[in-house]
Coordinates of C-alpha atoms and ligand atoms in Angstrom, one line a residue:
M22 CA -45.9 179.9 52.1
I23 CA -48.4 176.8 50.1
I24 CA -46.1 173.8 48.9
G25 CA -47.8 172.2 46.2
V26 CA -46.8 168.4 44.9
F27 CA -47.3 166.7 41.9
K28 CA -48.1 163.5 40.7
E29 CA -44.7 161.9 38.9
Q30 CA -43.8 160.3 35.6
E31 CA -45.2 158.0 34.6
N32 CA -43.4 155.5 35.2
E33 CA -42.6 156.6 38.7
N34 CA -43.9 155.7 41.6
R35 CA -42.2 158.2 44.7
V36 CA -44.1 161.2 46.1
A37 CA -41.8 164.1 47.4
L38 CA -43.9 163.9 50.3
L39 CA -46.1 161.3 52.2
P40 CA -48.0 162.2 54.6
D41 CA -46.6 162.0 58.3
H42 CA -44.1 164.7 56.4
V43 CA -47.7 166.6 55.7
T44 CA -48.3 165.6 59.4
Q45 CA -44.4 167.3 60.1
L46 CA -44.8 170.8 58.5
K47 CA -48.8 172.0 59.8
K48 CA -47.4 171.9 62.4
W49 CA -44.7 173.9 61.0
G50 CA -47.2 176.3 59.5
V51 CA -47.2 176.2 56.2
E52 CA -50.3 174.8 53.8
V53 CA -49.7 171.6 51.4
C54 CA -51.3 171.3 48.7
I55 CA -51.1 167.3 47.1
E56 CA -52.3 166.2 43.4
K57 CA -55.1 163.1 43.8
G58 CA -53.9 160.6 43.7
A59 CA -50.3 161.4 43.8
G60 CA -49.4 159.4 46.8
I61 CA -51.1 155.9 45.5
S62 CA -48.6 154.0 43.6
S63 CA -46.5 154.3 47.2
F64 CA -49.4 153.6 49.0
A65 CA -50.5 157.2 50.3
D66 CA -53.9 157.7 49.6
D67 CA -55.3 161.3 49.6
D68 CA -57.2 159.9 52.7
Q69 CA -54.7 160.2 55.0
Y70 CA -53.3 162.8 53.0
Q71 CA -56.6 164.7 53.6
T72 CA -55.6 163.3 57.8
A73 CA -52.3 164.9 57.7
G74 CA -53.9 168.0 56.8
A75 CA -53.0 168.5 52.8
E76 CA -55.7 169.4 50.7
L77 CA -56.5 167.3 47.6
T78 CA -57.0 169.4 44.4
D79 CA -55.9 169.3 40.8
A80 CA -52.8 170.0 38.8
S81 CA -54.0 173.3 37.6
S82 CA -55.0 174.9 41.5
I83 CA -51.3 173.6 43.1
L84 CA -49.6 175.6 40.2
S85 CA -52.3 179.0 40.4
K86 CA -52.0 178.6 44.5
A87 CA -48.8 177.2 45.2
N88 CA -45.3 179.0 45.7
L89 CA -42.8 176.2 46.4
L90 CA -42.7 173.0 44.5
L91 CA -41.7 169.9 45.4
S92 CA -41.0 166.5 42.8
V93 CA -38.8 164.1 43.5
S94 CA -37.6 163.8 39.8
I95 CA -38.2 166.0 36.3
P96 CA -41.4 167.4 36.4
R97 CA -44.1 165.8 34.5
Q98 CA -44.2 167.8 30.9
D99 CA -47.9 170.0 31.5
I100 CA -46.7 170.9 34.7
L101 CA -43.0 171.8 33.5
Q102 CA -45.7 174.4 30.7
G103 CA -47.4 175.8 33.8
I104 CA -44.1 176.7 35.5
R105 CA -43.4 180.6 35.9
G106 CA -41.6 183.3 37.6
T107 CA -43.1 182.8 41.5
H108 CA -42.1 179.7 41.8
Y109 CA -39.5 177.9 43.5
L110 CA -39.4 173.5 42.5
I111 CA -37.0 171.7 44.6
G112 CA -36.7 168.4 42.8
T113 CA -33.8 165.9 42.1
F114 CA -32.9 166.8 38.2
N115 CA -30.0 164.8 37.1
P116 CA -29.6 168.6 35.8
V117 CA -27.0 167.4 33.4
F118 CA -29.1 164.3 31.1
N119 CA -31.8 166.8 31.6
R120 CA -30.6 170.0 30.1
E121 CA -34.5 170.6 28.3
A122 CA -35.9 170.9 30.8
I123 CA -33.5 173.3 32.6
E124 CA -33.9 175.8 30.1
I125 CA -37.6 175.6 30.7
M126 CA -37.3 176.0 34.4
Q127 CA -34.2 179.2 33.3
K128 CA -37.2 180.9 31.1
S129 CA -40.1 180.3 33.6
G130 CA -37.8 182.3 35.7
A131 CA -38.6 179.5 38.4
T132 CA -35.7 179.6 41.0
A133 CA -34.5 175.8 41.1
F134 CA -32.8 173.4 42.9
S135 CA -31.6 170.0 43.0
L136 CA -31.0 167.9 45.1
D137 CA -28.2 165.8 43.1
F138 CA -26.5 168.5 43.5
V139 CA -26.0 168.7 47.2
P140 CA -22.5 169.0 48.0
R141 CA -20.8 165.6 50.0
T142 CA -20.8 167.3 53.3
T143 CA -21.1 166.5 57.0
R144 CA -23.4 169.9 57.5
A145 CA -25.8 168.3 54.3
Q146 CA -25.8 164.7 54.7
A147 CA -29.1 165.1 56.0
M148 CA -30.4 166.1 53.0
D149 CA -28.8 163.8 50.3
V150 CA -30.9 162.1 48.3
L151 CA -28.2 160.6 45.9
S152 CA -26.8 158.8 49.5
S153 CA -30.7 157.8 50.2
M154 CA -31.7 156.0 46.9
A155 CA -28.3 154.2 46.1
T156 CA -28.8 152.0 48.8
I157 CA -32.1 151.4 47.9
A158 CA -30.6 150.7 45.1
G159 CA -27.5 148.4 45.3
Y160 CA -30.6 146.3 47.9
K161 CA -33.2 145.9 44.9
A162 CA -30.0 145.1 43.1
V163 CA -28.4 141.7 44.5
L164 CA -32.2 140.7 45.8
E165 CA -33.2 141.2 42.2
A166 CA -30.0 139.8 41.1
A167 CA -30.8 136.6 43.9
S168 CA -34.2 135.8 43.1
R169 CA -33.3 136.0 39.2
L170 CA -30.0 133.0 39.0
P171 CA -30.4 129.9 38.7
R172 CA -27.9 128.9 40.8
F173 CA -27.3 129.5 45.3
F174 CA -26.0 132.5 46.9
P175 CA -24.8 130.5 49.8
M176 CA -23.1 127.1 49.9
F177 CA -25.4 124.5 51.1
M178 CA -23.4 120.9 52.3
S179 CA -27.3 118.9 51.8
A180 CA -27.6 114.8 51.6
A181 CA -28.3 115.6 47.7
G182 CA -24.4 117.4 48.0
T183 CA -22.7 120.5 48.0
I184 CA -23.3 123.2 46.4
K185 CA -20.9 125.7 45.8
P186 CA -21.5 129.6 46.6
A187 CA -22.2 132.2 44.6
K188 CA -19.8 134.5 43.2
V189 CA -20.4 138.2 43.5
L190 CA -17.6 140.6 41.0
I191 CA -19.5 144.6 42.4
L192 CA -18.0 147.3 39.8
G193 CA -18.0 150.4 42.4
A194 CA -18.0 150.9 45.4
G195 CA -20.1 153.8 46.4
V196 CA -23.4 154.1 48.3
A197 CA -24.6 151.7 46.1
G198 CA -21.6 149.0 45.6
L199 CA -20.6 148.7 49.6
Q200 CA -25.0 148.3 50.2
A201 CA -24.3 145.4 47.7
I202 CA -22.0 143.9 48.8
A203 CA -23.3 143.9 52.3
I204 CA -26.1 142.6 50.8
A205 CA -24.7 139.9 49.0
R206 CA -22.4 138.9 51.8
K207 CA -25.1 138.3 53.8
L208 CA -26.9 136.2 51.6
G209 CA -23.9 134.3 51.8
A210 CA -21.8 134.9 48.2
V211 CA -18.0 135.1 48.0
V212 CA -18.1 139.2 46.7
E213 CA -15.2 140.2 44.6
V214 CA -15.1 145.0 43.3
F215 CA -13.5 146.9 41.8
D216 CA -13.5 150.3 42.0
V217 CA -10.3 154.0 41.7
R218 CA -10.9 154.9 45.0
S219 CA -8.4 153.7 47.5
A220 CA -10.0 154.9 49.8
V221 CA -13.0 152.6 50.2
K222 CA -10.5 150.0 50.3
E223 CA -10.3 149.4 53.9
E224 CA -14.8 150.1 53.7
V225 CA -14.8 146.9 51.3
K226 CA -12.4 144.4 53.4
S227 CA -14.9 144.6 56.6
L228 CA -17.4 144.1 54.8
G229 CA -16.2 141.0 53.6
G230 CA -16.1 142.0 49.8
K231 CA -12.2 141.1 48.2
F232 CA -11.1 144.6 46.8
I233 CA -9.0 143.8 43.2
E234 CA -7.0 146.6 42.7
V235 CA -5.7 148.0 40.0
E236 CA -2.4 150.6 39.2
G237 CA -2.2 154.0 38.5
A238 CA -6.2 155.0 38.6
R239 CA -6.3 158.6 38.7
E240 CA -7.5 160.6 42.0
D241 CA -8.7 164.3 42.6
A242 CA -9.3 165.0 46.5
A243 CA -11.4 168.0 45.1
A244 CA -14.3 165.9 43.7
G245 CA -15.4 166.7 46.8
G246 CA -15.8 163.2 47.5
Y247 CA -16.4 161.2 43.5
A248 CA -14.1 159.0 41.4
V249 CA -12.4 161.1 38.5
E250 CA -12.1 160.5 34.7
Q251 CA -9.9 157.6 34.4
S252 CA -7.3 157.6 31.4
E253 CA -8.0 155.5 28.2
E254 CA -4.6 153.1 29.2
F255 CA -5.6 152.4 32.9
I256 CA -9.2 151.8 32.1
R257 CA -8.5 149.0 29.3
K258 CA -6.3 147.4 32.0
Q259 CA -9.0 147.3 34.0
R260 CA -11.1 145.8 31.2
Q261 CA -8.9 143.2 30.9
L262 CA -9.0 142.4 34.5
I263 CA -12.2 143.0 35.6
H264 CA -12.9 140.3 32.1
D265 CA -10.9 137.9 34.1
H266 CA -13.2 137.2 36.9
A267 CA -16.9 138.3 35.2
S268 CA -15.4 134.9 33.3
N269 CA -15.4 133.3 37.0
A270 CA -18.6 135.0 38.3
D271 CA -22.1 134.7 38.8
V272 CA -23.8 137.9 38.8
V273 CA -22.1 141.5 37.9
I274 CA -23.6 144.3 40.2
C275 CA -22.2 147.5 37.8
T276 CA -22.9 150.4 40.0
A277 CA -19.6 153.1 38.5
Q278 CA -20.5 155.9 38.5
V279 CA -18.4 159.5 37.9
F280 CA -20.6 162.6 38.4
G281 CA -22.4 164.4 35.4
K282 CA -20.6 162.3 33.2
K283 CA -21.2 159.2 31.0
A284 CA -20.6 156.5 33.5
P285 CA -18.0 154.1 32.3
L286 CA -17.2 151.0 29.5
L287 CA -15.9 148.2 32.1
L288 CA -18.4 144.9 31.1
T289 CA -17.0 144.4 27.2
K290 CA -19.3 142.2 24.9
A291 CA -16.4 139.7 25.1
T292 CA -16.7 139.5 28.9
V293 CA -20.5 139.1 28.7
E294 CA -20.0 136.1 25.9
A295 CA -17.2 134.6 28.8
M296 CA -19.6 134.3 31.5
R297 CA -21.1 131.6 32.7
P298 CA -24.4 130.4 31.6
G299 CA -27.3 131.7 33.6
S300 CA -25.0 134.2 34.7
V301 CA -26.1 137.9 36.1
V302 CA -25.9 141.5 35.4
I303 CA -27.8 144.5 36.6
D304 CA -26.2 147.1 35.2
L305 CA -28.1 150.6 38.1
A306 CA -25.8 153.3 35.8
A307 CA -28.0 152.7 33.3
S308 CA -29.6 156.5 33.0
T309 CA -25.7 156.7 32.1
G310 CA -24.7 154.7 30.0
G311 CA -24.2 151.5 31.6
N312 CA -20.9 150.0 32.9
C313 CA -21.8 147.3 30.6
E314 CA -21.4 147.5 26.2
L315 CA -24.9 145.5 25.8
T316 CA -27.1 147.4 28.7
Q317 CA -30.5 148.7 27.2
N318 CA -31.4 151.0 30.0
G319 CA -35.0 150.2 31.1
Q320 CA -34.9 146.8 29.9
S321 CA -34.1 142.6 30.9
I322 CA -32.1 141.3 28.2
W323 CA -30.7 138.4 27.8
H324 CA -27.3 138.2 24.9
K325 CA -26.1 134.3 24.6
Q326 CA -26.8 132.8 28.5
V327 CA -26.8 135.9 30.3
L328 CA -29.1 138.1 31.3
I329 CA -29.0 141.3 31.3
I330 CA -30.8 143.7 33.4
G331 CA -30.1 147.8 33.2
K332 CA -32.4 149.6 35.5
S333 CA -30.6 153.0 37.0
N334 CA -34.7 152.6 39.4
Y335 CA -34.6 151.0 41.8
P336 CA -36.7 153.5 44.8
S337 CA -38.9 153.6 42.4
E338 CA -39.8 149.8 43.3
M339 CA -39.2 150.0 46.6
P340 CA -41.6 153.3 46.2
F341 CA -42.6 154.3 49.9
D342 CA -38.9 154.0 52.3
A343 CA -38.1 155.9 49.5
S344 CA -40.7 158.4 49.5
K345 CA -39.2 158.1 53.4
M346 CA -36.0 158.5 53.5
Y347 CA -36.4 161.1 50.2
G348 CA -39.5 162.8 51.7
N349 CA -37.4 163.1 55.3
N350 CA -34.5 164.6 52.9
L351 CA -35.7 167.2 51.6
L352 CA -37.7 168.2 54.8
N353 CA -33.9 168.8 55.6
F354 CA -33.1 170.6 53.4
L355 CA -36.4 173.1 53.9
K356 CA -35.2 173.9 57.4
L357 CA -32.3 175.6 55.3
I358 CA -35.0 177.6 53.4
V359 CA -38.4 178.1 55.8
N360 CA -38.8 180.5 58.8
K361 CA -40.3 180.2 62.0
D362 CA -43.3 181.9 60.9
G363 CA -43.6 178.8 57.7
Q364 CA -43.0 181.6 54.8
L365 CA -40.5 181.0 52.8
Q366 CA -36.3 183.2 53.6
I367 CA -33.9 181.5 51.5
P368 CA -30.1 182.3 52.4
F369 CA -28.4 182.7 49.1
D370 CA -25.1 182.8 50.7
D371 CA -25.2 179.6 52.2
D372 CA -23.0 176.8 50.2
I373 CA -25.3 173.8 49.7
I374 CA -27.7 176.3 48.7
Q375 CA -25.2 177.5 46.0
A376 CA -24.5 174.7 45.5
T377 CA -27.9 173.5 44.4
C378 CA -29.2 176.5 43.3
M379 CA -29.4 175.8 39.7
V380 CA -31.8 178.4 37.6
K381 CA -32.8 181.8 39.0
E382 CA -34.0 184.6 37.7
N383 CA -33.8 183.9 34.2
K384 CA -29.8 182.7 33.9
I385 CA -28.3 179.7 35.2
V386 CA -26.0 180.1 38.2
N387 CA -24.5 176.6 38.7
E388 CA -20.8 176.9 38.3
R389 CA -20.7 173.2 38.4
Y390 CA -23.1 172.3 36.3
L391 CA -22.1 175.1 33.4
Q392 CA -18.4 173.7 33.6
L393 CA -20.0 170.3 33.7
I394 CA -21.8 171.2 30.3
K395 CA -19.1 173.0 28.8
Ligands
NAD8 P1 -21.2 157.6 42.6 O1 -22.3 156.8 42.0 O2 -21.1 158.5 41.9 O3 -20.3 156.3 41.9 C1 -20.4 155.5 42.6 C2 -18.9 154.5 42.1 O4 -17.6 154.4 41.4 C3 -17.5 155.6 43.5 O5 -16.8 154.7 44.8 C4 -16.1 155.7 42.4 O6 -14.8 155.3 43.4 C5 -16.2 154.6 41.8 N1 -15.9 153.9 40.3 C6 -16.4 155.7 39.3 N2 -15.5 154.9 37.3 C7 -15.5 153.6 38.4 C8 -14.5 152.8 37.7 N3 -13.7 153.0 36.3 N4 -14.3 151.5 37.5 C9 -14.5 150.9 38.8 N5 -15.6 152.1 40.2 C10 -15.7 152.8 39.5 O7 -20.8 157.2 43.6 P2 -21.0 157.9 45.0 O8 -21.9 156.2 45.8 O9 -22.8 158.6 45.0 O10 -20.9 157.8 46.0 C11 -19.2 158.3 46.0 C12 -18.1 159.0 47.6 O11 -18.8 159.3 47.8 C13 -18.4 157.3 48.1 O12 -17.7 156.5 48.6 C14 -19.3 158.1 49.7 O13 -19.2 157.5 51.1 C15 -18.7 159.7 49.5 N6 -20.4 160.5 50.4 C16 -19.0 160.7 51.2 C17 -20.8 161.7 51.2 C18 -20.7 162.4 52.7 O14 -19.3 163.0 53.3 N7 -21.4 163.5 53.1 C19 -22.2 161.6 51.1 C20 -22.7 160.4 50.2 C21 -21.2 159.8 49.6

């Protein structure tokens, strides 16, 4: 089997495999072709890949010889147009928000697996790319907020007077939110947290955050650890309470998401206008609509005197460790589908394979995806 890795889309610094991953794959008896320059933005150069045993070549040659194509997100248009029925693709395709690309994969006859659909089971934990990337996002979001805030995060008592600690409000206590709580607390901020899943209350407390409860949240054990959409009435009540807390906060980190849906709108324009001058909002849900009404995806804007940063791709700003974690998750997934002779052998009846397989034999085969786009 030959694995192919391309350079990602223009704004993406990560790469699907680093040289160390290539070394491991070679031990399995798998050949690896890397597009020249694919790892440069992740600080992995062509020589390192070559030393690890990869062939460095161009995109068209990879398309013609590799059968398994690995990517971080949706492959570039020129790659998508070149895929054929003999190809297997694995990446994080965010299918609900990239339906056209999924359609191209379907029409090509290729078989595609999207790792953002990995189930949240103990067995699949080592392949959970969303958790890996959310860890990075939560960490970087707090660091960026701290560096852009015109105040200290920790309390200071000095001869020049006492500085109160910053107040950080975190919306959503999933993987990114919990990481954000931990980092903000380490930097000395006072942290308040909203979530709709009561299960996270204890985790928030144990990290030193204050959990603000809004009664009447809808929860569903069948959602596989994810939140479900809330009623309009609940969201209205929640927005009011968020308004009260945000107007006293210096930083709001927005991480609230509902899998496969538009992100809930929690921070209104009126709330932003009630915030203190110099405050910072970081919206990690920007690519799915944002938790803040004023968020513009991929942009930093000032509204009155509040800075709103709409950024869902922090992992791309920490490309080395992000690629390392991503590649490790990928290798764990590959263990399921590569046999001891280094050949593809896909157990299509396996629950992780079933949950992640999007298209196969010109058909969309993923029930969960079909439900989400209904
Ligand atoms: P996510 O990115 O889908 O959502 C982020 C957070 O936003 C979630 O905590 C969610 O409850 C919250 N949210 C949604 N709507 C909200 C609203 N209206 N107001 C406030 N908060 C709202 O979630 P995630 O980070 O991917 O993970 C969700 C959970 O799954 C976490 O508790 C995580 O520990 C768990 N998980 C389990 C496994 C596993 O068992 N293998 C793996 C990964 C994650």
